């Protein structure tokens, strides 16, 4: 039985693709390669892939659009973006598309492997957790990144889903933006903490809160972070 994790490497530069493939295989990964975003979408749909390493600048379909499409189909599949575009705005675009991590070229190979293992371990832990929970009149499905309530369904991206789960796991206490970045994004060097505020705003749009019973509130703590209060008294 083959228990090696399977990696889809999406890179259009042949020399980089071949070196990465060789090294990853030496580190006991199964590696499948393609050189464009269109093929990446189809392979992710049809094959049992555990994680994707994807360049941003790709032919046919770029890496940002490919990541967004793959996450819509397989929200549980980790994606690490690899890119020479290393400005904060570029990183934000990749992560908003659903990427789980973003590493700039040129990168240290050992660091890449650590990030791969971190994403795979996070996925293994999530598979062993309860995948649905309720907040007020909302049912949250963190496997498919969906909030369901009487208004219908709100489709989150993977980071919104993980952020909401983190707030739920730490309900009734203040969590700082830095703590959120470190635990949800997996590292504390994200461009700026304003990103957390943007994600919170998106989550609030999807959650149904009835003013008559005040089942919950996501409270902003100025200059610190956020607190999810459950069963707040009227």
PDB file of C-alpha atoms in Angstrom:
ATOM      1  CA  UNK A   1       0.000   0.000   0.000  1.00  0.00           C
ATOM      2  CA  UNK A   2       1.347   3.430  -1.000  1.00  0.00           C
ATOM      3  CA  UNK A   3       1.086   5.908   1.870  1.00  0.00           C
ATOM      4  CA  UNK A   4       3.207   8.652   0.330  1.00  0.00           C
ATOM      5  CA  UNK A   5       1.474  12.060   0.169  1.00  0.00           C
ATOM      6  CA  UNK A   6       0.688  13.076  -3.404  1.00  0.00           C
ATOM      7  CA  UNK A   7       1.747  16.540  -4.543  1.00  0.00           C
ATOM      8  CA  UNK A   8       0.551  18.314  -7.670  1.00  0.00           C
ATOM      9  CA  UNK A   9       3.346  20.634  -8.788  1.00  0.00           C
ATOM     10  CA  UNK A  10       2.121  23.343 -11.168  1.00  0.00           C
ATOM     11  CA  UNK A  11       5.092  25.190 -12.640  1.00  0.00           C
ATOM     12  CA  UNK A  12       5.658  26.335 -16.221  1.00  0.00           C
ATOM     13  CA  UNK A  13       9.451  26.747 -15.950  1.00  0.00           C
ATOM     14  CA  UNK A  14      10.821  23.328 -16.851  1.00  0.00           C
ATOM     15  CA  UNK A  15      14.106  23.650 -14.961  1.00  0.00           C
ATOM     16  CA  UNK A  16      12.374  24.609 -11.688  1.00  0.00           C
ATOM     17  CA  UNK A  17       9.740  21.915 -12.161  1.00  0.00           C
ATOM     18  CA  UNK A  18      12.279  19.154 -12.748  1.00  0.00           C
ATOM     19  CA  UNK A  19      14.530  20.101  -9.812  1.00  0.00           C
ATOM     20  CA  UNK A  20      11.596  20.408  -7.417  1.00  0.00           C
ATOM     21  CA  UNK A  21      10.108  17.116  -8.595  1.00  0.00           C
ATOM     22  CA  UNK A  22      13.415  15.300  -8.113  1.00  0.00           C
ATOM     23  CA  UNK A  23      13.951  16.674  -4.610  1.00  0.00           C
ATOM     24  CA  UNK A  24      10.391  16.037  -3.474  1.00  0.00           C
ATOM     25  CA  UNK A  25      10.525  12.457  -4.729  1.00  0.00           C
ATOM     26  CA  UNK A  26      13.781  11.966  -2.841  1.00  0.00           C
ATOM     27  CA  UNK A  27      11.889  13.184   0.250  1.00  0.00           C
ATOM     28  CA  UNK A  28       9.319  10.434  -0.254  1.00  0.00           C
ATOM     29  CA  UNK A  29       6.483  12.298  -1.945  1.00  0.00           C
ATOM     30  CA  UNK A  30       4.573  11.220  -5.018  1.00  0.00           C
ATOM     31  CA  UNK A  31       4.791  14.136  -7.450  1.00  0.00           C
ATOM     32  CA  UNK A  32       2.507  14.804 -10.392  1.00  0.00           C
ATOM     33  CA  UNK A  33       3.381  17.779 -12.611  1.00  0.00           C
ATOM     34  CA  UNK A  34       1.694  20.077 -15.072  1.00  0.00           C
ATOM     35  CA  UNK A  35       2.651  23.453 -16.539  1.00  0.00           C
ATOM     36  CA  UNK A  36      -0.621  25.421 -16.664  1.00  0.00           C
ATOM     37  CA  UNK A  37      -3.632  26.294 -14.536  1.00  0.00           C
ATOM     38  CA  UNK A  38      -6.180  24.672 -16.832  1.00  0.00           C
ATOM     39  CA  UNK A  39      -4.620  21.226 -16.442  1.00  0.00           C
ATOM     40  CA  UNK A  40      -4.188  21.800 -12.693  1.00  0.00           C
ATOM     41  CA  UNK A  41      -7.952  22.312 -12.290  1.00  0.00           C
ATOM     42  CA  UNK A  42      -8.740  19.089 -14.135  1.00  0.00           C
ATOM     43  CA  UNK A  43      -6.090  17.021 -12.330  1.00  0.00           C
ATOM     44  CA  UNK A  44      -7.279  18.258  -8.922  1.00  0.00           C
ATOM     45  CA  UNK A  45     -10.812  17.270  -9.877  1.00  0.00           C
ATOM     46  CA  UNK A  46      -9.919  13.778 -11.096  1.00  0.00           C
ATOM     47  CA  UNK A  47      -6.935  12.618  -9.039  1.00  0.00           C
ATOM     48  CA  UNK A  48      -6.355  11.887  -5.353  1.00  0.00           C
ATOM     49  CA  UNK A  49      -4.026  14.790  -4.607  1.00  0.00           C
ATOM     50  CA  UNK A  50      -3.103  15.718  -1.026  1.00  0.00           C
ATOM     51  CA  UNK A  51      -1.577  19.161  -1.642  1.00  0.00           C
ATOM     52  CA  UNK A  52      -0.836  21.540  -4.535  1.00  0.00           C
ATOM     53  CA  UNK A  53       2.252  23.690  -5.112  1.00  0.00           C
ATOM     54  CA  UNK A  54       1.260  26.293  -7.680  1.00  0.00           C
ATOM     55  CA  UNK A  55       3.061  29.106  -9.436  1.00  0.00           C
ATOM     56  CA  UNK A  56       1.082  32.312  -9.962  1.00  0.00           C
ATOM     57  CA  UNK A  57       2.214  33.268 -13.465  1.00  0.00           C
ATOM     58  CA  UNK A  58       0.888  30.353 -15.518  1.00  0.00           C
ATOM     59  CA  UNK A  59      -0.357  29.976 -19.112  1.00  0.00           C
ATOM     60  CA  UNK A  60      -3.998  29.242 -20.055  1.00  0.00           C
ATOM     61  CA  UNK A  61      -5.310  29.893 -16.543  1.00  0.00           C
ATOM     62  CA  UNK A  62      -3.216  31.825 -14.027  1.00  0.00           C
ATOM     63  CA  UNK A  63      -2.489  30.443 -10.577  1.00  0.00           C
ATOM     64  CA  UNK A  64      -4.864  32.801  -8.751  1.00  0.00           C
ATOM     65  CA  UNK A  65      -7.861  31.836 -10.882  1.00  0.00           C
ATOM     66  CA  UNK A  66      -6.875  28.158 -10.804  1.00  0.00           C
ATOM     67  CA  UNK A  67      -6.624  28.202  -6.998  1.00  0.00           C
ATOM     68  CA  UNK A  68     -10.048  29.831  -6.715  1.00  0.00           C
ATOM     69  CA  UNK A  69     -11.638  27.229  -9.006  1.00  0.00           C
ATOM     70  CA  UNK A  70      -9.947  24.293  -7.264  1.00  0.00           C
ATOM     71  CA  UNK A  71     -11.030  25.532  -3.835  1.00  0.00           C
ATOM     72  CA  UNK A  72     -14.619  25.829  -5.064  1.00  0.00           C
ATOM     73  CA  UNK A  73     -14.523  22.162  -6.034  1.00  0.00           C
ATOM     74  CA  UNK A  74     -12.275  20.821  -3.256  1.00  0.00           C
ATOM     75  CA  UNK A  75     -12.177  23.286  -0.343  1.00  0.00           C
ATOM     76  CA  UNK A  76     -10.269  20.826   1.857  1.00  0.00           C
ATOM     77  CA  UNK A  77      -7.291  20.571  -0.542  1.00  0.00           C
ATOM     78  CA  UNK A  78      -4.295  22.670   0.656  1.00  0.00           C
ATOM     79  CA  UNK A  79      -2.667  24.979  -1.886  1.00  0.00           C
ATOM     80  CA  UNK A  80       0.718  26.653  -1.457  1.00  0.00           C
ATOM     81  CA  UNK A  81       1.389  29.437  -3.952  1.00  0.00           C
ATOM     82  CA  UNK A  82       4.954  29.777  -5.272  1.00  0.00           C
ATOM     83  CA  UNK A  83       5.667  33.111  -6.886  1.00  0.00           C
ATOM     84  CA  UNK A  84       8.269  35.702  -7.789  1.00  0.00           C
ATOM     85  CA  UNK A  85       5.531  38.261  -7.060  1.00  0.00           C
ATOM     86  CA  UNK A  86       6.286  39.054  -3.431  1.00  0.00           C
ATOM     87  CA  UNK A  87       4.483  42.330  -2.719  1.00  0.00           C
ATOM     88  CA  UNK A  88       1.873  42.390   0.040  1.00  0.00           C
ATOM     89  CA  UNK A  89      -0.883  42.922  -2.530  1.00  0.00           C
ATOM     90  CA  UNK A  90       0.212  39.811  -4.422  1.00  0.00           C
ATOM     91  CA  UNK A  91       0.161  37.707  -1.262  1.00  0.00           C
ATOM     92  CA  UNK A  92      -3.285  39.022  -0.349  1.00  0.00           C
ATOM     93  CA  UNK A  93      -4.644  38.141  -3.805  1.00  0.00           C
ATOM     94  CA  UNK A  94      -3.358  34.583  -3.505  1.00  0.00           C
ATOM     95  CA  UNK A  95      -4.717  34.059  -0.006  1.00  0.00           C
ATOM     96  CA  UNK A  96      -8.075  35.619  -0.851  1.00  0.00           C
ATOM     97  CA  UNK A  97      -8.345  33.148  -3.729  1.00  0.00           C
ATOM     98  CA  UNK A  98      -8.175  30.381  -1.118  1.00  0.00           C
ATOM     99  CA  UNK A  99      -4.477  29.553  -1.005  1.00  0.00           C
ATOM    100  CA  UNK A 100      -3.382  28.202   2.374  1.00  0.00           C
ATOM    101  CA  UNK A 101       0.146  29.580   2.202  1.00  0.00           C
ATOM    102  CA  UNK A 102       2.269  31.782  -0.060  1.00  0.00           C
ATOM    103  CA  UNK A 103       6.021  31.512  -0.458  1.00  0.00           C
ATOM    104  CA  UNK A 104       8.114  33.892  -2.552  1.00  0.00           C
ATOM    105  CA  UNK A 105      10.749  32.840  -5.076  1.00  0.00           C
ATOM    106  CA  UNK A 106      13.595  32.250  -4.643  1.00  0.00           C
ATOM    107  CA  UNK A 107      12.818  30.121  -1.586  1.00  0.00           C
ATOM    108  CA  UNK A 108      14.695  27.776   0.699  1.00  0.00           C
ATOM    109  CA  UNK A 109      13.806  24.181  -0.133  1.00  0.00           C
ATOM    110  CA  UNK A 110      13.871  23.037   3.507  1.00  0.00           C
ATOM    111  CA  UNK A 111      11.429  25.813   4.387  1.00  0.00           C
ATOM    112  CA  UNK A 112       9.129  24.690   1.581  1.00  0.00           C
ATOM    113  CA  UNK A 113       9.123  21.113   2.899  1.00  0.00           C
ATOM    114  CA  UNK A 114       8.313  22.360   6.406  1.00  0.00           C
ATOM    115  CA  UNK A 115       5.379  24.350   5.050  1.00  0.00           C
ATOM    116  CA  UNK A 116       4.159  21.333   3.073  1.00  0.00           C
ATOM    117  CA  UNK A 117       4.277  19.158   6.187  1.00  0.00           C
ATOM    118  CA  UNK A 118       2.520  21.831   8.231  1.00  0.00           C
ATOM    119  CA  UNK A 119      -0.377  21.963   5.773  1.00  0.00           C
ATOM    120  CA  UNK A 120      -0.624  18.172   5.563  1.00  0.00           C
ATOM    121  CA  UNK A 121      -0.622  17.877   9.351  1.00  0.00           C
ATOM    122  CA  UNK A 122      -3.292  20.565   9.663  1.00  0.00           C
ATOM    123  CA  UNK A 123      -5.430  18.634   7.181  1.00  0.00           C
ATOM    124  CA  UNK A 124      -4.979  15.378   9.091  1.00  0.00           C
ATOM    125  CA  UNK A 125      -6.067  17.072  12.315  1.00  0.00           C
ATOM    126  CA  UNK A 126      -9.113  18.618  10.662  1.00  0.00           C
ATOM    127  CA  UNK A 127     -10.206  15.228   9.359  1.00  0.00           C
ATOM    128  CA  UNK A 128     -10.301  13.986  12.943  1.00  0.00           C
ATOM    129  CA  UNK A 129     -12.406  16.908  14.165  1.00  0.00           C
ATOM    130  CA  UNK A 130     -16.140  17.502  14.171  1.00  0.00           C
ATOM    131  CA  UNK A 131     -16.798  19.170  10.832  1.00  0.00           C
ATOM    132  CA  UNK A 132     -20.007  21.047  11.709  1.00  0.00           C
ATOM    133  CA  UNK A 133     -20.963  23.318  14.575  1.00  0.00           C
ATOM    134  CA  UNK A 134     -23.632  25.906  15.302  1.00  0.00           C
ATOM    135  CA  UNK A 135     -23.464  29.584  16.168  1.00  0.00           C
ATOM    136  CA  UNK A 136     -26.877  30.985  16.973  1.00  0.00           C
ATOM    137  CA  UNK A 137     -29.170  30.212  14.031  1.00  0.00           C
ATOM    138  CA  UNK A 138     -26.233  29.274  11.795  1.00  0.00           C
ATOM    139  CA  UNK A 139     -24.830  25.856  10.979  1.00  0.00           C
ATOM    140  CA  UNK A 140     -21.200  25.988   9.881  1.00  0.00           C
ATOM    141  CA  UNK A 141     -19.783  23.209   7.704  1.00  0.00           C
ATOM    142  CA  UNK A 142     -15.997  23.587   7.797  1.00  0.00           C
ATOM    143  CA  UNK A 143     -15.430  20.737   5.352  1.00  0.00           C
ATOM    144  CA  UNK A 144     -17.263  22.573   2.578  1.00  0.00           C
ATOM    145  CA  UNK A 145     -16.822  26.098   4.008  1.00  0.00           C
ATOM    146  CA  UNK A 146     -20.546  26.848   4.112  1.00  0.00           C
ATOM    147  CA  UNK A 147     -22.723  28.821   6.530  1.00  0.00           C
ATOM    148  CA  UNK A 148     -26.346  27.686   6.415  1.00  0.00           C
ATOM    149  CA  UNK A 149     -29.270  29.603   7.915  1.00  0.00           C
ATOM    150  CA  UNK A 150     -32.795  30.719   7.044  1.00  0.00           C
ATOM    151  CA  UNK A 151     -31.396  33.188   4.489  1.00  0.00           C
ATOM    152  CA  UNK A 152     -29.833  30.287   2.578  1.00  0.00           C
ATOM    153  CA  UNK A 153     -26.177  29.366   2.233  1.00  0.00           C
ATOM    154  CA  UNK A 154     -23.097  31.571   2.314  1.00  0.00           C
ATOM    155  CA  UNK A 155     -19.974  30.169   0.655  1.00  0.00           C
ATOM    156  CA  UNK A 156     -16.821  31.039   2.572  1.00  0.00           C
ATOM    157  CA  UNK A 157     -13.274  30.544   1.378  1.00  0.00           C
ATOM    158  CA  UNK A 158     -11.054  28.169   3.359  1.00  0.00           C
ATOM    159  CA  UNK A 159      -9.450  30.930   5.452  1.00  0.00           C
ATOM    160  CA  UNK A 160     -12.819  32.407   6.457  1.00  0.00           C
ATOM    161  CA  UNK A 161     -13.910  28.937   7.533  1.00  0.00           C
ATOM    162  CA  UNK A 162     -10.768  28.336   9.607  1.00  0.00           C
ATOM    163  CA  UNK A 163     -11.027  31.801  11.151  1.00  0.00           C
ATOM    164  CA  UNK A 164     -14.633  31.237  12.204  1.00  0.00           C
ATOM    165  CA  UNK A 165     -13.721  27.835  13.652  1.00  0.00           C
ATOM    166  CA  UNK A 166     -10.831  29.410  15.582  1.00  0.00           C
ATOM    167  CA  UNK A 167     -13.121  32.056  17.054  1.00  0.00           C
ATOM    168  CA  UNK A 168     -15.621  29.339  17.978  1.00  0.00           C
ATOM    169  CA  UNK A 169     -12.942  27.199  19.644  1.00  0.00           C
ATOM    170  CA  UNK A 170     -11.857  30.273  21.636  1.00  0.00           C
ATOM    171  CA  UNK A 171     -15.330  31.708  22.253  1.00  0.00           C
ATOM    172  CA  UNK A 172     -15.910  34.189  25.068  1.00  0.00           C
ATOM    173  CA  UNK A 173     -12.272  35.306  25.148  1.00  0.00           C
ATOM    174  CA  UNK A 174     -10.430  37.993  23.203  1.00  0.00           C
ATOM    175  CA  UNK A 175      -8.043  36.696  20.548  1.00  0.00           C
ATOM    176  CA  UNK A 176      -5.542  39.163  19.132  1.00  0.00           C
ATOM    177  CA  UNK A 177      -5.002  39.698  15.432  1.00  0.00           C
ATOM    178  CA  UNK A 178      -1.450  38.380  15.816  1.00  0.00           C
ATOM    179  CA  UNK A 179      -2.742  35.180  17.442  1.00  0.00           C
ATOM    180  CA  UNK A 180      -5.267  34.728  14.645  1.00  0.00           C
ATOM    181  CA  UNK A 181      -2.598  35.208  11.967  1.00  0.00           C
ATOM    182  CA  UNK A 182      -0.261  32.729  13.634  1.00  0.00           C
ATOM    183  CA  UNK A 183      -2.905  30.036  14.165  1.00  0.00           C
ATOM    184  CA  UNK A 184      -5.165  30.429  11.125  1.00  0.00           C
ATOM    185  CA  UNK A 185      -2.633  31.410   8.493  1.00  0.00           C
ATOM    186  CA  UNK A 186       0.045  29.245  10.080  1.00  0.00           C
ATOM    187  CA  UNK A 187       2.731  31.885  10.381  1.00  0.00           C
ATOM    188  CA  UNK A 188       3.025  35.393  11.814  1.00  0.00           C
ATOM    189  CA  UNK A 189       4.602  37.254   8.907  1.00  0.00           C
ATOM    190  CA  UNK A 190       1.399  37.997   7.012  1.00  0.00           C
ATOM    191  CA  UNK A 191       1.534  41.467   5.392  1.00  0.00           C
ATOM    192  CA  UNK A 192      -0.643  43.339   7.902  1.00  0.00           C
ATOM    193  CA  UNK A 193      -3.266  42.669  10.534  1.00  0.00           C
ATOM    194  CA  UNK A 194      -5.881  44.653   8.573  1.00  0.00           C
ATOM    195  CA  UNK A 195      -6.393  41.447   6.607  1.00  0.00           C
ATOM    196  CA  UNK A 196      -8.047  39.873   9.663  1.00  0.00           C
ATOM    197  CA  UNK A 197     -10.516  42.786   9.815  1.00  0.00           C
ATOM    198  CA  UNK A 198     -11.466  42.225   6.174  1.00  0.00           C
ATOM    199  CA  UNK A 199     -12.092  38.533   6.775  1.00  0.00           C
ATOM    200  CA  UNK A 200     -14.188  39.245   9.873  1.00  0.00           C
ATOM    201  CA  UNK A 201     -16.312  41.666   7.822  1.00  0.00           C
ATOM    202  CA  UNK A 202     -16.930  38.942   5.218  1.00  0.00           C
ATOM    203  CA  UNK A 203     -17.900  36.402   7.882  1.00  0.00           C
ATOM    204  CA  UNK A 204     -20.352  38.832   9.479  1.00  0.00           C
ATOM    205  CA  UNK A 205     -22.153  39.178   6.135  1.00  0.00           C
ATOM    206  CA  UNK A 206     -22.792  35.443   6.031  1.00  0.00           C
ATOM    207  CA  UNK A 207     -23.925  34.948   9.641  1.00  0.00           C
ATOM    208  CA  UNK A 208     -27.587  35.437  10.518  1.00  0.00           C
ATOM    209  CA  UNK A 209     -28.021  37.298  13.801  1.00  0.00           C
ATOM    210  CA  UNK A 210     -31.515  37.896  15.132  1.00  0.00           C
ATOM    211  CA  UNK A 211     -31.595  41.026  17.262  1.00  0.00           C
ATOM    212  CA  UNK A 212     -34.530  39.648  19.261  1.00  0.00           C
ATOM    213  CA  UNK A 213     -32.545  36.879  20.957  1.00  0.00           C
ATOM    214  CA  UNK A 214     -28.877  37.927  20.632  1.00  0.00           C
ATOM    215  CA  UNK A 215     -27.568  34.363  20.391  1.00  0.00           C
ATOM    216  CA  UNK A 216     -24.058  35.598  19.600  1.00  0.00           C
ATOM    217  CA  UNK A 217     -21.941  38.569  18.646  1.00  0.00           C
ATOM    218  CA  UNK A 218     -18.461  38.982  17.176  1.00  0.00           C
ATOM    219  CA  UNK A 219     -17.188  41.821  19.313  1.00  0.00           C
ATOM    220  CA  UNK A 220     -14.364  44.083  18.129  1.00  0.00           C
ATOM    221  CA  UNK A 221     -11.787  44.923  20.798  1.00  0.00           C
ATOM    222  CA  UNK A 222     -10.175  48.132  19.568  1.00  0.00           C
ATOM    223  CA  UNK A 223      -6.449  47.793  19.020  1.00  0.00           C
ATOM    224  CA  UNK A 224      -6.422  44.149  20.135  1.00  0.00           C
ATOM    225  CA  UNK A 225      -8.601  41.725  18.201  1.00  0.00           C
ATOM    226  CA  UNK A 226     -11.978  39.984  18.407  1.00  0.00           C
ATOM    227  CA  UNK A 227     -14.182  38.019  20.765  1.00  0.00           C
ATOM    228  CA  UNK A 228     -16.966  35.634  19.745  1.00  0.00           C
ATOM    229  CA  UNK A 229     -19.554  35.819  22.520  1.00  0.00           C
ATOM    230  CA  UNK A 230     -22.030  32.925  22.555  1.00  0.00           C
ATOM    231  CA  UNK A 231     -25.385  33.087  24.387  1.00  0.00           C
ATOM    232  CA  UNK A 232     -25.015  36.749  25.233  1.00  0.00           C
ATOM    233  CA  UNK A 233     -27.663  37.895  27.675  1.00  0.00           C
ATOM    234  CA  UNK A 234     -30.188  40.356  26.355  1.00  0.00           C
TER     235      UNK A 234
END
